[in-house]
mmCIF file of C-alpha atoms in Angstrom:
data_model
loop_
_atom_site.group_PDB
_atom_site.id
_atom_site.type_symbol
_atom_site.label_atom_id
_atom_site.label_comp_id
_atom_site.label_asym_id
_atom_site.label_seq_id
_atom_site.Cartn_x
_atom_site.Cartn_y
_atom_site.Cartn_z
ATOM 1 C CA MET A 1 -48.933 -16.238 28.667
ATOM 2 C CA THR A 2 -45.709 -18.125 27.896
ATOM 3 C CA LYS A 3 -45.310 -19.191 24.287
ATOM 4 C CA LYS A 4 -44.336 -22.789 23.649
ATOM 5 C CA PHE A 5 -42.205 -23.827 20.683
ATOM 6 C CA THR A 6 -42.832 -27.223 19.186
ATOM 7 C CA PRO A 7 -39.916 -29.062 17.546
ATOM 8 C CA LEU A 8 -41.441 -28.228 14.139
ATOM 9 C CA THR A 9 -41.621 -24.484 14.949
ATOM 10 C CA PHE A 10 -38.000 -24.481 16.110
ATOM 11 C CA LEU A 11 -36.894 -26.215 12.903
ATOM 12 C CA ILE A 12 -38.708 -23.628 10.768
ATOM 13 C CA LEU A 13 -37.114 -20.713 12.673
ATOM 14 C CA LEU A 14 -33.667 -22.276 12.362
ATOM 15 C CA THR A 15 -34.114 -22.740 8.621
ATOM 16 C CA LEU A 16 -35.260 -19.138 8.140
ATOM 17 C CA ALA A 17 -32.252 -17.845 10.099
ATOM 18 C CA SER A 18 -29.941 -19.941 7.956
ATOM 19 C CA LEU A 19 -31.492 -18.653 4.737
ATOM 20 C CA SER A 20 -31.267 -15.081 5.989
ATOM 21 C CA GLY A 21 -27.551 -15.512 6.647
ATOM 22 C CA CYS A 22 -26.980 -16.904 3.152
ATOM 23 C CA ASN A 23 -28.688 -13.910 1.553
ATOM 24 C CA SER A 24 -26.854 -11.255 3.599
ATOM 25 C CA PRO A 25 -23.939 -9.551 1.841
ATOM 26 C CA GLN A 26 -20.511 -10.978 2.551
ATOM 27 C CA LYS A 27 -18.690 -8.114 4.244
ATOM 28 C CA GLU A 28 -15.161 -9.476 4.163
ATOM 29 C CA HIS A 29 -13.347 -12.066 2.111
ATOM 30 C CA VAL A 30 -11.559 -14.743 4.068
ATOM 31 C CA ASP A 31 -10.311 -16.946 1.231
ATOM 32 C CA TYR A 32 -7.160 -15.041 0.336
ATOM 33 C CA LYS A 33 -7.108 -15.963 -3.309
ATOM 34 C CA ASP A 34 -3.461 -15.441 -4.182
ATOM 35 C CA TYR A 35 -1.633 -15.020 -0.856
ATOM 36 C CA ASP A 36 -1.888 -16.444 2.649
ATOM 37 C CA LEU A 37 -2.003 -13.245 4.706
ATOM 38 C CA GLU A 38 -1.663 -15.164 7.949
ATOM 39 C CA LYS A 39 1.690 -16.843 7.204
ATOM 40 C CA PRO A 40 4.287 -14.252 6.194
ATOM 41 C CA GLU A 41 8.052 -14.414 6.187
ATOM 42 C CA GLU A 42 9.199 -11.607 8.504
ATOM 43 C CA PHE A 43 12.228 -9.361 7.946
ATOM 44 C CA ASN A 44 12.840 -7.091 10.943
ATOM 45 C CA MET A 45 14.241 -3.646 10.270
ATOM 46 C CA PRO A 46 17.226 -1.968 11.950
ATOM 47 C CA GLU A 47 16.499 0.898 14.361
ATOM 48 C CA SER A 48 16.972 3.491 11.610
ATOM 49 C CA LEU A 49 13.899 2.076 9.854
ATOM 50 C CA PHE A 50 11.663 1.736 12.907
ATOM 51 C CA GLU A 51 9.197 4.074 11.138
ATOM 52 C CA ILE A 52 9.577 2.522 7.692
ATOM 53 C CA SER A 53 6.955 3.751 5.255
ATOM 54 C CA GLY A 54 7.445 3.132 1.530
ATOM 55 C CA ILE A 55 9.425 0.312 -0.105
ATOM 56 C CA ALA A 56 10.427 -0.446 -3.695
ATOM 57 C CA PHE A 57 12.525 -2.789 -5.832
ATOM 58 C CA LYS A 58 14.432 -2.075 -9.017
ATOM 59 C CA LYS A 59 12.730 -3.932 -11.871
ATOM 60 C CA GLY A 60 11.223 -6.390 -9.400
ATOM 61 C CA ASN A 61 14.576 -7.619 -8.065
ATOM 62 C CA SER A 62 14.049 -8.247 -4.357
ATOM 63 C CA ASP A 63 17.697 -8.747 -3.438
ATOM 64 C CA THR A 64 17.933 -4.996 -2.689
ATOM 65 C CA VAL A 65 15.203 -3.089 -0.868
ATOM 66 C CA TYR A 66 14.898 0.690 -1.253
ATOM 67 C CA ALA A 67 12.976 2.354 1.548
ATOM 68 C CA VAL A 68 12.073 5.642 3.190
ATOM 69 C CA GLN A 69 10.863 6.398 6.689
ATOM 70 C CA ASP A 70 8.570 9.071 8.038
ATOM 71 C CA GLU A 71 11.038 11.557 9.470
ATOM 72 C CA ASP A 72 14.450 11.558 7.772
ATOM 73 C CA GLY A 73 15.148 12.781 4.249
ATOM 74 C CA LYS A 74 17.146 9.664 3.469
ATOM 75 C CA LEU A 75 16.817 6.976 0.835
ATOM 76 C CA PHE A 76 17.722 3.713 2.549
ATOM 77 C CA ARG A 77 18.916 0.557 0.836
ATOM 78 C CA LEU A 78 19.580 -2.853 2.320
ATOM 79 C CA GLY A 79 19.926 -6.434 1.224
ATOM 80 C CA TYR A 80 16.759 -8.417 1.794
ATOM 81 C CA GLY A 81 17.241 -10.387 4.995
ATOM 82 C CA VAL A 82 20.336 -8.399 5.981
ATOM 83 C CA ASN A 83 19.789 -6.213 9.041
ATOM 84 C CA LYS A 84 22.163 -3.436 7.945
ATOM 85 C CA GLN A 85 21.297 -0.314 5.996
ATOM 86 C CA LEU A 86 23.108 2.294 3.919
ATOM 87 C CA HIS A 87 21.557 5.579 2.900
ATOM 88 C CA ALA A 88 21.708 8.637 0.658
ATOM 89 C CA LYS A 89 20.513 11.946 2.106
ATOM 90 C CA PHE A 90 18.223 13.749 -0.352
ATOM 91 C CA GLY A 91 16.411 16.264 1.872
ATOM 92 C CA LYS A 92 15.797 17.813 5.264
ATOM 93 C CA LYS A 93 13.673 16.226 7.971
ATOM 94 C CA GLY A 94 10.068 15.868 6.871
ATOM 95 C CA ASP A 95 7.162 13.492 6.360
ATOM 96 C CA TYR A 96 8.263 11.135 3.570
ATOM 97 C CA GLU A 97 5.785 8.442 2.642
ATOM 98 C CA ASP A 98 6.748 6.398 -0.409
ATOM 99 C CA VAL A 99 9.486 5.600 -2.899
ATOM 100 C CA SER A 100 9.595 4.252 -6.451
ATOM 101 C CA ILE A 101 12.431 3.226 -8.741
ATOM 102 C CA LEU A 102 11.695 4.331 -12.292
ATOM 103 C CA ASN A 103 13.971 4.707 -15.319
ATOM 104 C CA ASP A 104 17.095 4.443 -13.134
ATOM 105 C CA GLN A 105 15.812 7.255 -10.924
ATOM 106 C CA ALA A 106 14.706 7.072 -7.317
ATOM 107 C CA VAL A 107 11.530 9.084 -6.733
ATOM 108 C CA ILE A 108 10.434 9.950 -3.192
ATOM 109 C CA LEU A 109 6.971 11.223 -2.254
ATOM 110 C CA LYS A 110 6.503 13.709 0.574
ATOM 111 C CA SER A 111 3.110 13.742 2.287
ATOM 112 C CA ASN A 112 2.271 17.196 0.861
ATOM 113 C CA GLY A 113 2.724 15.993 -2.726
ATOM 114 C CA ILE A 114 6.258 17.271 -3.322
ATOM 115 C CA LEU A 115 8.517 14.840 -5.198
ATOM 116 C CA TYR A 116 12.268 14.352 -4.875
ATOM 117 C CA THR A 117 14.309 12.582 -7.533
ATOM 118 C CA LEU A 118 17.915 11.449 -7.740
ATOM 119 C CA PRO A 119 19.825 9.169 -10.118
ATOM 120 C CA LEU A 120 19.958 5.649 -8.755
ATOM 121 C CA SER A 121 23.675 5.642 -9.524
ATOM 122 C CA GLU A 122 24.084 8.298 -6.809
ATOM 123 C CA ALA A 123 22.132 6.343 -4.177
ATOM 124 C CA ILE A 124 25.431 4.736 -3.163
ATOM 125 C CA TYR A 125 26.691 8.084 -1.821
ATOM 126 C CA GLU A 126 25.621 9.611 1.485
ATOM 127 C CA GLU A 127 25.500 13.061 -0.118
ATOM 128 C CA PRO A 128 24.189 12.711 -3.697
ATOM 129 C CA GLU A 129 24.679 15.800 -5.886
ATOM 130 C CA ASN A 130 21.856 15.693 -8.414
ATOM 131 C CA VAL A 131 18.776 15.792 -6.201
ATOM 132 C CA ARG A 132 15.761 17.534 -7.710
ATOM 133 C CA GLU A 133 12.729 18.846 -5.835
ATOM 134 C CA ILE A 134 9.453 19.065 -7.800
ATOM 135 C CA LYS A 135 6.668 21.245 -6.381
ATOM 136 C CA ASN A 136 3.153 22.240 -7.442
ATOM 137 C CA LEU A 137 2.710 19.165 -9.617
ATOM 138 C CA ILE A 138 -0.485 17.818 -8.040
ATOM 139 C CA PRO A 139 -3.217 19.527 -5.958
ATOM 140 C CA LYS A 140 -2.584 20.273 -2.305
ATOM 141 C CA GLY A 141 -3.528 17.437 -0.021
ATOM 142 C CA GLU A 142 -2.152 14.525 1.981
ATOM 143 C CA TYR A 143 -0.526 11.749 -0.031
ATOM 144 C CA GLU A 144 1.016 8.458 1.080
ATOM 145 C CA GLY A 145 0.905 6.073 -1.887
ATOM 146 C CA MET A 146 2.947 6.135 -5.112
ATOM 147 C CA TYR A 147 3.869 3.524 -7.715
ATOM 148 C CA GLY A 148 6.338 3.793 -10.577
ATOM 149 C CA ASP A 149 5.261 1.755 -13.610
ATOM 150 C CA GLU A 150 8.258 0.671 -15.703
ATOM 151 C CA ALA A 151 6.115 -0.257 -18.722
ATOM 152 C CA SER A 152 4.532 3.165 -19.173
ATOM 153 C CA GLY A 153 7.167 5.250 -17.424
ATOM 154 C CA ASN A 154 4.424 6.859 -15.329
ATOM 155 C CA LEU A 155 4.044 7.516 -11.635
ATOM 156 C CA TYR A 156 0.671 6.839 -9.987
ATOM 157 C CA ILE A 157 0.092 8.970 -6.875
ATOM 158 C CA LEU A 158 -2.941 8.339 -4.674
ATOM 159 C CA CYS A 159 -4.652 10.780 -2.307
ATOM 160 C CA LYS A 160 -5.029 9.872 1.327
ATOM 161 C CA ASN A 161 -6.889 13.017 2.326
ATOM 162 C CA CYS A 162 -7.582 15.658 -0.348
ATOM 163 C CA LYS A 163 -10.079 18.520 -0.321
ATOM 164 C CA GLN A 164 -11.546 17.560 -3.678
ATOM 165 C CA ASP A 165 -12.526 14.119 -2.348
ATOM 166 C CA ASP A 166 -15.226 12.795 -0.085
ATOM 167 C CA SER A 167 -13.357 9.688 1.018
ATOM 168 C CA ARG A 168 -16.648 7.966 1.846
ATOM 169 C CA VAL A 169 -17.511 8.137 -1.863
ATOM 170 C CA SER A 170 -14.292 8.158 -3.920
ATOM 171 C CA VAL A 171 -10.546 8.715 -3.722
ATOM 172 C CA THR A 172 -8.583 10.471 -6.486
ATOM 173 C CA GLY A 173 -5.192 9.625 -7.924
ATOM 174 C CA TYR A 174 -2.893 11.372 -10.399
ATOM 175 C CA ILE A 175 -0.740 10.052 -13.231
ATOM 176 C CA VAL A 176 2.595 11.838 -13.580
ATOM 177 C CA LYS A 177 5.069 11.571 -16.450
ATOM 178 C CA PRO A 178 8.611 12.238 -15.196
ATOM 179 C CA GLY A 179 10.881 13.939 -17.699
ATOM 180 C CA GLY A 180 13.544 16.134 -16.178
ATOM 181 C CA ASP A 181 12.390 19.742 -16.368
ATOM 182 C CA SER A 182 9.241 18.699 -18.230
ATOM 183 C CA THR A 183 7.713 16.499 -15.504
ATOM 184 C CA GLN A 184 3.944 16.917 -15.712
ATOM 185 C CA THR A 185 0.604 15.469 -14.671
ATOM 186 C CA VAL A 186 -0.921 13.600 -17.601
ATOM 187 C CA GLY A 187 -4.091 12.070 -16.169
ATOM 188 C CA GLU A 188 -6.286 11.166 -13.227
ATOM 189 C CA PHE A 189 -8.014 8.060 -11.889
ATOM 190 C CA SER A 190 -10.360 7.326 -9.002
ATOM 191 C CA ILE A 191 -11.386 4.502 -6.704
ATOM 192 C CA ASP A 192 -15.086 4.093 -6.024
ATOM 193 C CA VAL A 193 -15.311 3.648 -2.247
ATOM 194 C CA LYS A 194 -18.911 2.441 -2.583
ATOM 195 C CA GLN A 195 -17.514 -0.642 -4.315
ATOM 196 C CA ILE A 196 -15.342 -1.304 -1.270
ATOM 197 C CA LYS A 197 -18.328 -0.782 1.051
ATOM 198 C CA ALA A 198 -20.172 -3.542 -0.776
ATOM 199 C CA ILE A 199 -17.664 -6.094 0.547
ATOM 200 C CA SER A 200 -16.184 -4.476 3.670
ATOM 201 C CA ASP A 201 -17.567 -2.493 6.591
ATOM 202 C CA ARG A 202 -14.190 -0.870 7.319
ATOM 203 C CA VAL A 203 -14.671 2.204 5.134
ATOM 204 C CA GLU A 204 -17.853 3.636 6.645
ATOM 205 C CA ARG A 205 -15.927 6.736 7.758
ATOM 206 C CA GLY A 206 -13.908 6.927 4.555
ATOM 207 C CA PHE A 207 -11.067 5.174 2.769
ATOM 208 C CA ARG A 208 -7.529 6.376 3.612
ATOM 209 C CA PRO A 209 -4.973 4.583 1.408
ATOM 210 C CA SER A 210 -1.345 4.313 2.538
ATOM 211 C CA ALA A 211 0.350 2.613 -0.430
ATOM 212 C CA LEU A 212 -0.258 1.018 -3.795
ATOM 213 C CA ALA A 213 1.509 -1.320 -6.202
ATOM 214 C CA ARG A 214 0.695 -3.300 -9.333
ATOM 215 C CA ASN A 215 0.906 -7.082 -9.362
ATOM 216 C CA PRO A 216 3.249 -7.935 -12.276
ATOM 217 C CA LEU A 217 1.535 -11.258 -12.976
ATOM 218 C CA THR A 218 -2.085 -10.070 -13.128
ATOM 219 C CA GLY A 219 -1.899 -6.309 -13.680
ATOM 220 C CA ASP A 220 -4.234 -5.836 -10.709
ATOM 221 C CA TRP A 221 -3.698 -2.929 -8.316
ATOM 222 C CA TYR A 222 -3.122 -3.683 -4.621
ATOM 223 C CA ILE A 223 -3.869 -0.828 -2.230
ATOM 224 C CA VAL A 224 -3.027 -0.860 1.484
ATOM 225 C CA SER A 225 -4.706 1.267 4.151
ATOM 226 C CA ALA A 226 -3.174 1.460 7.626
ATOM 227 C CA VAL A 227 -6.128 3.488 8.934
ATOM 228 C CA ASN A 228 -8.720 1.021 7.664
ATOM 229 C CA LYS A 229 -6.510 -2.061 8.220
ATOM 230 C CA LEU A 230 -7.463 -3.136 4.722
ATOM 231 C CA LEU A 231 -5.949 -4.529 1.522
ATOM 232 C CA VAL A 232 -8.030 -3.623 -1.523
ATOM 233 C CA VAL A 233 -7.527 -5.254 -4.925
ATOM 234 C CA THR A 234 -8.767 -3.627 -8.128
ATOM 235 C CA ASP A 235 -8.497 -4.520 -11.790
ATOM 236 C CA VAL A 236 -6.422 -2.501 -14.272
ATOM 237 C CA ASN A 237 -9.284 0.003 -14.589
ATOM 238 C CA TRP A 238 -9.563 0.519 -10.807
ATOM 239 C CA LYS A 239 -12.760 -1.509 -10.406
ATOM 240 C CA VAL A 240 -12.739 -3.074 -6.933
ATOM 241 C CA LYS A 241 -12.482 -6.873 -6.960
ATOM 242 C CA GLN A 242 -11.585 -7.838 -3.386
ATOM 243 C CA ALA A 243 -11.091 -6.327 0.070
ATOM 244 C CA TYR A 244 -9.233 -8.149 2.822
ATOM 245 C CA HIS A 245 -9.024 -7.282 6.526
ATOM 246 C CA LEU A 246 -5.429 -6.972 7.763
ATOM 247 C CA SER A 247 -5.175 -8.356 11.295
ATOM 248 C CA GLY A 248 -3.527 -6.018 13.793
ATOM 249 C CA ASN A 249 -1.687 -9.020 15.229
ATOM 250 C CA THR A 250 0.242 -9.354 11.965
ATOM 251 C CA PHE A 251 0.087 -5.850 10.491
ATOM 252 C CA VAL A 252 1.061 -3.297 13.151
ATOM 253 C CA GLN A 253 0.902 -0.291 10.827
ATOM 254 C CA PRO A 254 1.076 -1.218 7.133
ATOM 255 C CA GLU A 255 2.559 1.714 5.202
ATOM 256 C CA GLY A 256 4.203 0.284 2.074
ATOM 257 C CA ILE A 257 3.723 -2.428 -0.536
ATOM 258 C CA ALA A 258 5.805 -3.858 -3.386
ATOM 259 C CA PHE A 259 5.963 -6.957 -5.596
ATOM 260 C CA ASP A 260 8.960 -8.830 -6.913
ATOM 261 C CA LYS A 261 9.034 -10.124 -10.474
ATOM 262 C CA ALA A 262 7.910 -13.589 -9.316
ATOM 263 C CA GLY A 263 4.690 -12.075 -7.974
ATOM 264 C CA ASN A 264 5.540 -12.350 -4.278
ATOM 265 C CA MET A 265 4.045 -9.517 -2.215
ATOM 266 C CA TYR A 266 5.868 -7.440 0.417
ATOM 267 C CA ILE A 267 4.161 -5.152 2.949
ATOM 268 C CA SER A 268 6.160 -2.870 5.269
ATOM 269 C CA ASN A 269 4.990 -2.010 8.792
ATOM 270 C CA GLU A 270 6.078 0.684 11.196
ATOM 271 C CA GLY A 271 7.096 -0.557 14.635
ATOM 272 C CA ASP A 272 5.371 0.004 17.970
ATOM 273 C CA ASP A 273 6.192 -0.408 21.663
ATOM 274 C CA LEU A 274 6.378 -4.172 21.288
ATOM 275 C CA SER A 275 7.950 -4.697 17.878
ATOM 276 C CA ASN A 276 10.434 -3.352 15.351
ATOM 277 C CA GLY A 277 9.503 -2.071 11.943
ATOM 278 C CA ASN A 278 9.397 -4.932 9.464
ATOM 279 C CA ILE A 279 8.771 -6.121 5.937
ATOM 280 C CA LEU A 280 6.426 -9.082 5.574
ATOM 281 C CA LYS A 281 6.831 -11.303 2.522
ATOM 282 C CA PHE A 282 3.838 -13.242 1.212
ATOM 283 C CA LYS A 283 4.694 -15.904 -1.316
ATOM 284 C CA LYS A 284 2.484 -16.297 -4.343
ATOM 285 C CA LYS A 285 0.270 -19.341 -3.929
ATOM 286 C CA LYS A 286 0.882 -22.091 -6.435
ATOM 287 C CA SER A 287 -1.954 -22.718 -8.851
ATOM 288 C CA SER A 288 -3.891 -25.862 -8.035
#
């Protein structure tokens, strides 16, 4: 027998469906609170930085960009908006993932957790003399994200894939205090992936962070994941506040993040068959 729906029955069903939708958890934020992620200013990279990974500024000054790429042991520097690079060779070919400028030193992170340091004053030479390699500082694993905090003088290094983690539950990071021959790990932190799951369905198979940086205006941490195509925002204590989907149309392969002192956000992307590597600038929204 065919069931007939009266106008009243249809109205009741429609209302129930609407209420159900209101009560379901919101899986992804769309109101980008501080930045419009759909309207960046694009700075295309030269061929040498096709596989750009990490980026950094000195004391938040965005006129000069320091960068590394995945394959060459070179610290690149270029004027923002100027498609010409200079470099200093600090190591052999390898998988280099991030860079920080801290206490007039450039610090480069290799994917296996090894650090390289050189005085920033020597970054103007192609063959710097005082390069230091630091091994066995943090547990073995795969690392892609590092941030140098000028206020504390510490480095924050975040696991991408480490044996001690179940990336569907939490991701571990390490706090390192550089100090010449006395460089040491001084603490740990963790990101609760379950808190990300509460607002995004993109971490069901685990969270794989690519880069992190601290917003100088709010103190919040911003964490990029190329694998998850996600931007996660936490408070100063690593409690997750927001999670934003990064559209593949805009973010080809987001591997680095930095802020200038005005609070503008920069995200670097590796290139693909259709586009060059780039840095996308997102201006801080004005308070209403």
